[in-house]
mmCIF file of C-alpha atoms in Angstrom:
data_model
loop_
_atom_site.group_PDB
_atom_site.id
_atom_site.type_symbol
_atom_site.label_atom_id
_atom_site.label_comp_id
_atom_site.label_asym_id
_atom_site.label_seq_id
_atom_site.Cartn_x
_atom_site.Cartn_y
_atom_site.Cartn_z
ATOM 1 C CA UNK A 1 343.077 72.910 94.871
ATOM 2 C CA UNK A 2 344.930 71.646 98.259
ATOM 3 C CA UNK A 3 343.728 73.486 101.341
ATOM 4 C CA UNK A 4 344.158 73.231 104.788
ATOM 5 C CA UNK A 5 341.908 72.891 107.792
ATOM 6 C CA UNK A 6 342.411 73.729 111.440
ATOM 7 C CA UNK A 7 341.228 74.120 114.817
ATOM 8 C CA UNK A 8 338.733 77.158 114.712
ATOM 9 C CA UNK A 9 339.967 79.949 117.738
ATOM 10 C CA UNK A 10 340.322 81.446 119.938
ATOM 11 C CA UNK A 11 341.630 78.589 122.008
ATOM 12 C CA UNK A 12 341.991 79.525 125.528
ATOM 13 C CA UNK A 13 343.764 76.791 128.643
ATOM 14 C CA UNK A 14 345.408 77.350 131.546
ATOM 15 C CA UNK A 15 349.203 76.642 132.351
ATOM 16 C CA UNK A 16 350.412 72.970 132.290
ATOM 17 C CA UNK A 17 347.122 72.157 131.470
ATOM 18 C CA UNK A 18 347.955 69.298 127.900
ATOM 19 C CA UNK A 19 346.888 70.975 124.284
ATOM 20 C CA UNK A 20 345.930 69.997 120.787
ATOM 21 C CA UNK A 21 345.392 72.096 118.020
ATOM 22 C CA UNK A 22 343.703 69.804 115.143
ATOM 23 C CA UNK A 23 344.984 70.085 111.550
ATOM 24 C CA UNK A 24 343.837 68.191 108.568
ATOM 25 C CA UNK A 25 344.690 68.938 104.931
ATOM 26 C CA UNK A 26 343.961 67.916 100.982
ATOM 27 C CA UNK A 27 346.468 68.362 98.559
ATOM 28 C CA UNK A 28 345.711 66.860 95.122
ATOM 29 C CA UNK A 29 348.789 68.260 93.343
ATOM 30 C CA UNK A 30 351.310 66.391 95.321
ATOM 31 C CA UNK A 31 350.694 63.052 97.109
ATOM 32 C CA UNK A 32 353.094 63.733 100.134
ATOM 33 C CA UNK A 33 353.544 67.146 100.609
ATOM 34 C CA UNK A 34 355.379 68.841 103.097
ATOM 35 C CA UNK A 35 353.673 70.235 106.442
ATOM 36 C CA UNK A 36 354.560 72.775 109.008
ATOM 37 C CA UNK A 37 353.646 74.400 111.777
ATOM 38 C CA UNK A 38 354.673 77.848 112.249
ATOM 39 C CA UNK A 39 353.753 80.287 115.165
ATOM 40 C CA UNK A 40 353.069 84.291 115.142
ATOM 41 C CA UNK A 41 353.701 85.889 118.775
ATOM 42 C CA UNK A 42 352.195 89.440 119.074
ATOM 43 C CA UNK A 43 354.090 91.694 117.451
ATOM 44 C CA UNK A 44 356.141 89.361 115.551
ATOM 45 C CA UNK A 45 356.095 87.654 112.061
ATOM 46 C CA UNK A 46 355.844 83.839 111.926
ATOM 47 C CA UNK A 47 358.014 81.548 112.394
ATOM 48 C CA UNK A 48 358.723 78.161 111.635
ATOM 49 C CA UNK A 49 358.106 75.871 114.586
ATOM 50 C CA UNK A 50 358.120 72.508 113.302
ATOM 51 C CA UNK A 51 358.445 70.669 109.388
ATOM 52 C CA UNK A 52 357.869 66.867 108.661
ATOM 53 C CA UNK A 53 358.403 65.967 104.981
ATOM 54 C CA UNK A 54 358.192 62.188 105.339
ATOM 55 C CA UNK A 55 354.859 60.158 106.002
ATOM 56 C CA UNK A 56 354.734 59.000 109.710
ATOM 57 C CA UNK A 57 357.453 60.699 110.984
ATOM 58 C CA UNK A 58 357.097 62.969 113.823
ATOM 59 C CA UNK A 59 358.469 66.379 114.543
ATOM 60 C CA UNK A 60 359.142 68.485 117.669
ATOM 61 C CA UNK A 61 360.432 71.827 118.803
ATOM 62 C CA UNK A 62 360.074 73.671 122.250
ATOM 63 C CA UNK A 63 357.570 70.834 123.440
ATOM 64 C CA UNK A 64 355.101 70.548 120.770
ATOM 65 C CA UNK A 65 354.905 67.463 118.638
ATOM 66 C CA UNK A 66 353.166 67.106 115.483
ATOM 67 C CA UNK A 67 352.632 63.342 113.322
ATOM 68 C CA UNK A 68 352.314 63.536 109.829
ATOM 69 C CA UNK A 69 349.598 60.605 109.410
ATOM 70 C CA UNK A 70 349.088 60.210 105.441
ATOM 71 C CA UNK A 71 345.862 57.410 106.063
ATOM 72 C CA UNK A 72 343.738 60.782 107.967
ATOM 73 C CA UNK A 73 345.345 63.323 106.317
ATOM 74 C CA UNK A 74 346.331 64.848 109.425
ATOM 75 C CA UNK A 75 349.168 66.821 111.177
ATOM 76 C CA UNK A 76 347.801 67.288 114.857
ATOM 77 C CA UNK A 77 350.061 69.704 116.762
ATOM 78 C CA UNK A 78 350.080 68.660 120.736
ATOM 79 C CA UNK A 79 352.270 69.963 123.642
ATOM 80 C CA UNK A 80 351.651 67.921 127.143
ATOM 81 C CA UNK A 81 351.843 71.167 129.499
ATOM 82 C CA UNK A 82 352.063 74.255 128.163
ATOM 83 C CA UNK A 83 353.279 77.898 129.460
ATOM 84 C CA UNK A 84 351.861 81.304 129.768
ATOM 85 C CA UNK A 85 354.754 82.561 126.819
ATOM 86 C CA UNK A 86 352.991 79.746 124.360
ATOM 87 C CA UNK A 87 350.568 82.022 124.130
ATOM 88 C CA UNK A 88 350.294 83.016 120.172
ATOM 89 C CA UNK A 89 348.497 82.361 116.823
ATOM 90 C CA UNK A 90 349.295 78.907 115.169
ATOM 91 C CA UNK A 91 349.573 78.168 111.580
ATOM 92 C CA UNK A 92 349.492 74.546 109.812
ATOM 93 C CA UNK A 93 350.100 74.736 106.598
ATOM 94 C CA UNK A 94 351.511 72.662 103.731
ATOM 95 C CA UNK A 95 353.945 73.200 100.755
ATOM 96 C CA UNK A 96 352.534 72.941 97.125
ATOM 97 C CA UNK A 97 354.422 72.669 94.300
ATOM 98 C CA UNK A 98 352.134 74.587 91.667
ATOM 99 C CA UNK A 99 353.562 76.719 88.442
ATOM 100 C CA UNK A 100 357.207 75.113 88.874
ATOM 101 C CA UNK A 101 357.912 76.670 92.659
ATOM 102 C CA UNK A 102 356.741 75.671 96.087
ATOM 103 C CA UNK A 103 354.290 77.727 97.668
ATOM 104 C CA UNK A 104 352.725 77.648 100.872
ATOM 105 C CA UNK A 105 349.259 76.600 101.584
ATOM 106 C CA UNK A 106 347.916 77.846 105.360
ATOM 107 C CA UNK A 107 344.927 77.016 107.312
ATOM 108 C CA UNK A 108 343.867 79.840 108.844
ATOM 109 C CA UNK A 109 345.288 80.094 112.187
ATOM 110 C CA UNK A 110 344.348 79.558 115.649
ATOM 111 C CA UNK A 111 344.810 81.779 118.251
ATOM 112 C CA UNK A 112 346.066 80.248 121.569
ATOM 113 C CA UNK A 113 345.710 82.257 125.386
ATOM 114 C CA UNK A 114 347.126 80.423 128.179
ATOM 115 C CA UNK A 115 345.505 81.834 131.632
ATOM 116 C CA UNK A 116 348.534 81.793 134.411
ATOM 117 C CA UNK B 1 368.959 91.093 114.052
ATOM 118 C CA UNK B 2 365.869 91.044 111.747
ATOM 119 C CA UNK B 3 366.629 89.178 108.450
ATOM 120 C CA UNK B 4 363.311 90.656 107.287
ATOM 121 C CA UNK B 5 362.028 93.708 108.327
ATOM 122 C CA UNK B 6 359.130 95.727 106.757
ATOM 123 C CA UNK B 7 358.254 99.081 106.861
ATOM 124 C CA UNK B 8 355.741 101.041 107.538
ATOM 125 C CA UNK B 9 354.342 98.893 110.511
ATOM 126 C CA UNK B 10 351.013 100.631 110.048
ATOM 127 C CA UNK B 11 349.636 102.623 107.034
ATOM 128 C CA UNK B 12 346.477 104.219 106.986
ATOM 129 C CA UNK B 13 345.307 105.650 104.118
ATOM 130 C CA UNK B 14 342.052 106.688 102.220
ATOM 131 C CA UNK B 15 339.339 105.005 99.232
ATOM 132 C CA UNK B 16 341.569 105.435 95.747
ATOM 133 C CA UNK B 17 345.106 106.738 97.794
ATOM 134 C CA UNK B 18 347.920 105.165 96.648
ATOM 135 C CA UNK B 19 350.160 102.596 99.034
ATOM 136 C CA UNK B 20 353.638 101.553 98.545
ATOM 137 C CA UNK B 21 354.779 98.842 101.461
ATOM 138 C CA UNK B 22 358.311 98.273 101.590
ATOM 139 C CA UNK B 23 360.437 94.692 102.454
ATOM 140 C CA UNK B 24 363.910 93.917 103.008
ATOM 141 C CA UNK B 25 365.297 90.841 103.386
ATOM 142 C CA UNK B 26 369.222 90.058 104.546
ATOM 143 C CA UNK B 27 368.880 86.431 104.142
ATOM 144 C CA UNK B 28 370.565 86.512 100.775
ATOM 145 C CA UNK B 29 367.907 84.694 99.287
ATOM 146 C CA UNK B 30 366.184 84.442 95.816
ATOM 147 C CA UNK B 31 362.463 83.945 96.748
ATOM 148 C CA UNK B 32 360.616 87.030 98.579
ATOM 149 C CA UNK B 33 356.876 86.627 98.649
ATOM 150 C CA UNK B 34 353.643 88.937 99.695
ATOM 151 C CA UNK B 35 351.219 87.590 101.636
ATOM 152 C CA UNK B 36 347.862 88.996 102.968
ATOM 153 C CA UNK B 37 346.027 88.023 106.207
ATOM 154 C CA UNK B 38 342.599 88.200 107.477
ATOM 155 C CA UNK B 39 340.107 86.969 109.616
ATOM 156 C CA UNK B 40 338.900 83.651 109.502
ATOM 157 C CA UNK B 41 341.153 82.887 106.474
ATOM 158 C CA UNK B 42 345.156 81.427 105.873
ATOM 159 C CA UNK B 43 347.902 84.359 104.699
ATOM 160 C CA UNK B 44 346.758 84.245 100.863
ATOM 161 C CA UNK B 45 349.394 84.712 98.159
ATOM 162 C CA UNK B 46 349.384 87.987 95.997
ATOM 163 C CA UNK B 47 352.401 87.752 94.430
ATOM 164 C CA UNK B 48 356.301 86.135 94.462
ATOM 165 C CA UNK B 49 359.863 86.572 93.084
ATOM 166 C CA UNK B 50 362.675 84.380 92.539
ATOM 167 C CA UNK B 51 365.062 87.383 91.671
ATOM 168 C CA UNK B 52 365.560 90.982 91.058
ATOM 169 C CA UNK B 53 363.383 91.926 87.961
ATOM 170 C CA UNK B 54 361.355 88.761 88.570
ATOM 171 C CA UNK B 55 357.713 89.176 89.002
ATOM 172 C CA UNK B 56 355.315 85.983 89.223
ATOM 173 C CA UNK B 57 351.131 85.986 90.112
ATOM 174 C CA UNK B 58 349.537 84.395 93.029
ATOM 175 C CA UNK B 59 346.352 83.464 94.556
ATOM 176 C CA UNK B 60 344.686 86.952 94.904
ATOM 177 C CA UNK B 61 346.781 89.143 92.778
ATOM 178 C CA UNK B 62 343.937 91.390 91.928
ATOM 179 C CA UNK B 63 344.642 95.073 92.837
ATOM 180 C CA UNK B 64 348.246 94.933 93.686
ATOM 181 C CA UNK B 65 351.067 95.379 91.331
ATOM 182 C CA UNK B 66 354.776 93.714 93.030
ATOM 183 C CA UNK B 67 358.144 94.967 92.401
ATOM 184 C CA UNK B 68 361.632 93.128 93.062
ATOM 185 C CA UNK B 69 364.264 96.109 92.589
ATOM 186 C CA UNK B 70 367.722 93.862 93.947
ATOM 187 C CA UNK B 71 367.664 90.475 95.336
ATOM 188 C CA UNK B 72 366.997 92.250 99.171
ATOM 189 C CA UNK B 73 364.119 94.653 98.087
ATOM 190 C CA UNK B 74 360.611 93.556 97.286
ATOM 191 C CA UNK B 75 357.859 96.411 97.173
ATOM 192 C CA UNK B 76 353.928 95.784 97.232
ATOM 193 C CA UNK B 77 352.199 98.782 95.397
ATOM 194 C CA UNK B 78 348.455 99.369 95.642
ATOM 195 C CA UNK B 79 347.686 102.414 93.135
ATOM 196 C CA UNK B 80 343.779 102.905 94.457
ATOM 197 C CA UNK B 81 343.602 101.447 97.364
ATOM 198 C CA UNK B 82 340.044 99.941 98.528
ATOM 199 C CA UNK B 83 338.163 99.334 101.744
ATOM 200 C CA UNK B 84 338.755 95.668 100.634
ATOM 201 C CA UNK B 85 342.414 95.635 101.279
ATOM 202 C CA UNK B 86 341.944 96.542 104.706
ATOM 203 C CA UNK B 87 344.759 93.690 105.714
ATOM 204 C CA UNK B 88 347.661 92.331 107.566
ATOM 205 C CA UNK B 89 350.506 92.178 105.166
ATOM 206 C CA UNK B 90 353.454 89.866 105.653
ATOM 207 C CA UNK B 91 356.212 89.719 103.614
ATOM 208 C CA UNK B 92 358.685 86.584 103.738
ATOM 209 C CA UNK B 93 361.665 85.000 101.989
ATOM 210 C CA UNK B 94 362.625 81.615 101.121
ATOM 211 C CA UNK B 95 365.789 79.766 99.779
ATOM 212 C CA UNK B 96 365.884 78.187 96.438
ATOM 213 C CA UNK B 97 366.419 74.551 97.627
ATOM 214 C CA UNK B 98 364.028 75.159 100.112
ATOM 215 C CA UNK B 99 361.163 77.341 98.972
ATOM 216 C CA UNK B 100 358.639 76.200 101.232
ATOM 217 C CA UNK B 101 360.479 77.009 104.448
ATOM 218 C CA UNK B 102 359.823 80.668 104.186
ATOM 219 C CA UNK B 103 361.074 83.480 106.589
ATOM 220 C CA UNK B 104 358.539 86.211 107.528
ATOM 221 C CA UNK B 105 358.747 89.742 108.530
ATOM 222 C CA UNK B 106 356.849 91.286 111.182
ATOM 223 C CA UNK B 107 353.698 92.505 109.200
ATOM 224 C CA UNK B 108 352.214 95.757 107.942
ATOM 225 C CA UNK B 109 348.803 96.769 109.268
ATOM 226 C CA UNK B 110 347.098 98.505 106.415
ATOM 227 C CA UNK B 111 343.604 100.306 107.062
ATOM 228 C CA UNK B 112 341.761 101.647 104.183
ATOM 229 C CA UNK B 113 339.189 104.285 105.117
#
C-alpha cells in the first residue's frame, strides 16, 4: 500500500537558525498523488499548511516551502529562519484514492522545538 | 469559531468500560472521518462517512463501531474498551470535491486503565 516517510523527532533548533524536515513517500495506487503538509500546535488539531497536486510545483505558506519532486519521491518541507511560535508537530502526508474516496495517508509526524 | 470541535477532551475510563466520543462539524460538509494517533506512527483511519446514515471501514477498524446521526454529528463508540486503545483521537471533515483536504478537530485523549 502507499505510505509515507518522514524525518524521525523530536527536532529541536534555535530561532532564525534555516530548517528541513525530510519527507519521502510510495504510493502505488495513484501515480501523482496529492501531498500536504499540515501542522498540530499544542492544544490544537491539525491544520493544513501547505498542498501541491502537480509534479514540480512548489508550495508555500507562513515561510515554509515544500517541492513536490516525482523522480525522488520527495516533498521536503524547508523554512530559511524560523520562530519560537513554529514550534509544533509536522505531518506530510499524501491523498489516496482507495475504495472510490480519497483518504489520507500520514507519515508519522515530527515534532519541532525552537530554543529562543 | 471552531468548525470542528470534539468533546470530551479527555476520557479516562477502565479494561471492558464502554466509550462514546462525540464530533461536530459546522463546515456543512459530507465527509467526517475518525482518526487515531500514536507514537511513532501517522493518524490511522478507523472509520469514514460521506453522509448521515453512511458508515464506511478503514485501516484499523477493529474494536470501534462509527455512527453518522445528521450531516454535523459523527460519534466513535468503543463498547469494551482495551488498554490497546489508549490513543489520541482526531476527528476531521472534508468536502466532497475535495476529500483529501480534511479539517480536524482538536483531539480526544483517551486512557484506558
Amino acid at each position: 500500500g502507499d505510505s509515507v516517510t518522514q524525518t524521525e523527532g523530536p527536532v529541536t533548533v534555535s530561532e532564525s537558525e534555516s530548517l528541513i524536515i525530510n519527507c519521502t513517500y510510495s504510493a502505488t495506487s495513484i501515480a501523482y498523488p496529492n501531498l500536504f503538509w499540515y501542522v498540530r500546535y499544542p492544544g490544537e488539531g491539525l491544520q493544513l499548511l501547505l498542498k501541491v497536486i502537480t509534479a514540480g510545483q512548489k508550495g508555500s505558506s507562513r515561510g515554509f516551502e515544500a517541492t513536490y519532486n516525482k523522480e525522488t519521491t520527495s516533498f521536503h518541507l524547508q523554512k530559511a529562519s524560523v520562530q519560537e511560535s513554529d514550534s509544533a508537530v509536522y505531518y506530510c502526508a499524501l491523498g489516496d484514492l482507495a475504495s472510490g474516496s480519497w483518504q489520507l495517508i500520514f507519515g508519522s509526524g515530527t515534532q519541532l522545538t525552537v530554543m529562543p | 469559531e471552531a468548525a470542528v470541535t470534539q468533546s470530551p477532551r479527555n476520557k479516562v475510563t477502565v479494561t471492558g468500560g464502554n466509550v462514546t466520543l462525540s464530533c461536530r462539524q459546522t463546515n456543512s460538509h459530507n465527509y467526517m472521518y475518525w482518526y487515531r494517533q500514536d507514537t511513532g506512527h501517522g493518524l490511522r483511519l478507523i472509520h469514514y462517512s460521506y453522509g448521515a446514515g453512511n458508515l464506511q471501514i478503514g485501516d484499523v477498524p477493529d474494536g470501534y463501531k462509527a455512527t453518522r446521526t445528521t450531516q454535523e454529528d459523527f460519534f466513535l463508540l468503543l463498547e469494551l474498551a482495551s488498554p490497546s486503545q489508549t490513543s489520541l483521537y482526531f476527528c476531521a471533515s472534508s468536502d466532497e470535491l475535495s476529500q483529501d483536504t480534511q479539517y480536524f478537530g482538536p483531539g480526544t485523549r483517551l486512557l484506558v486503565l
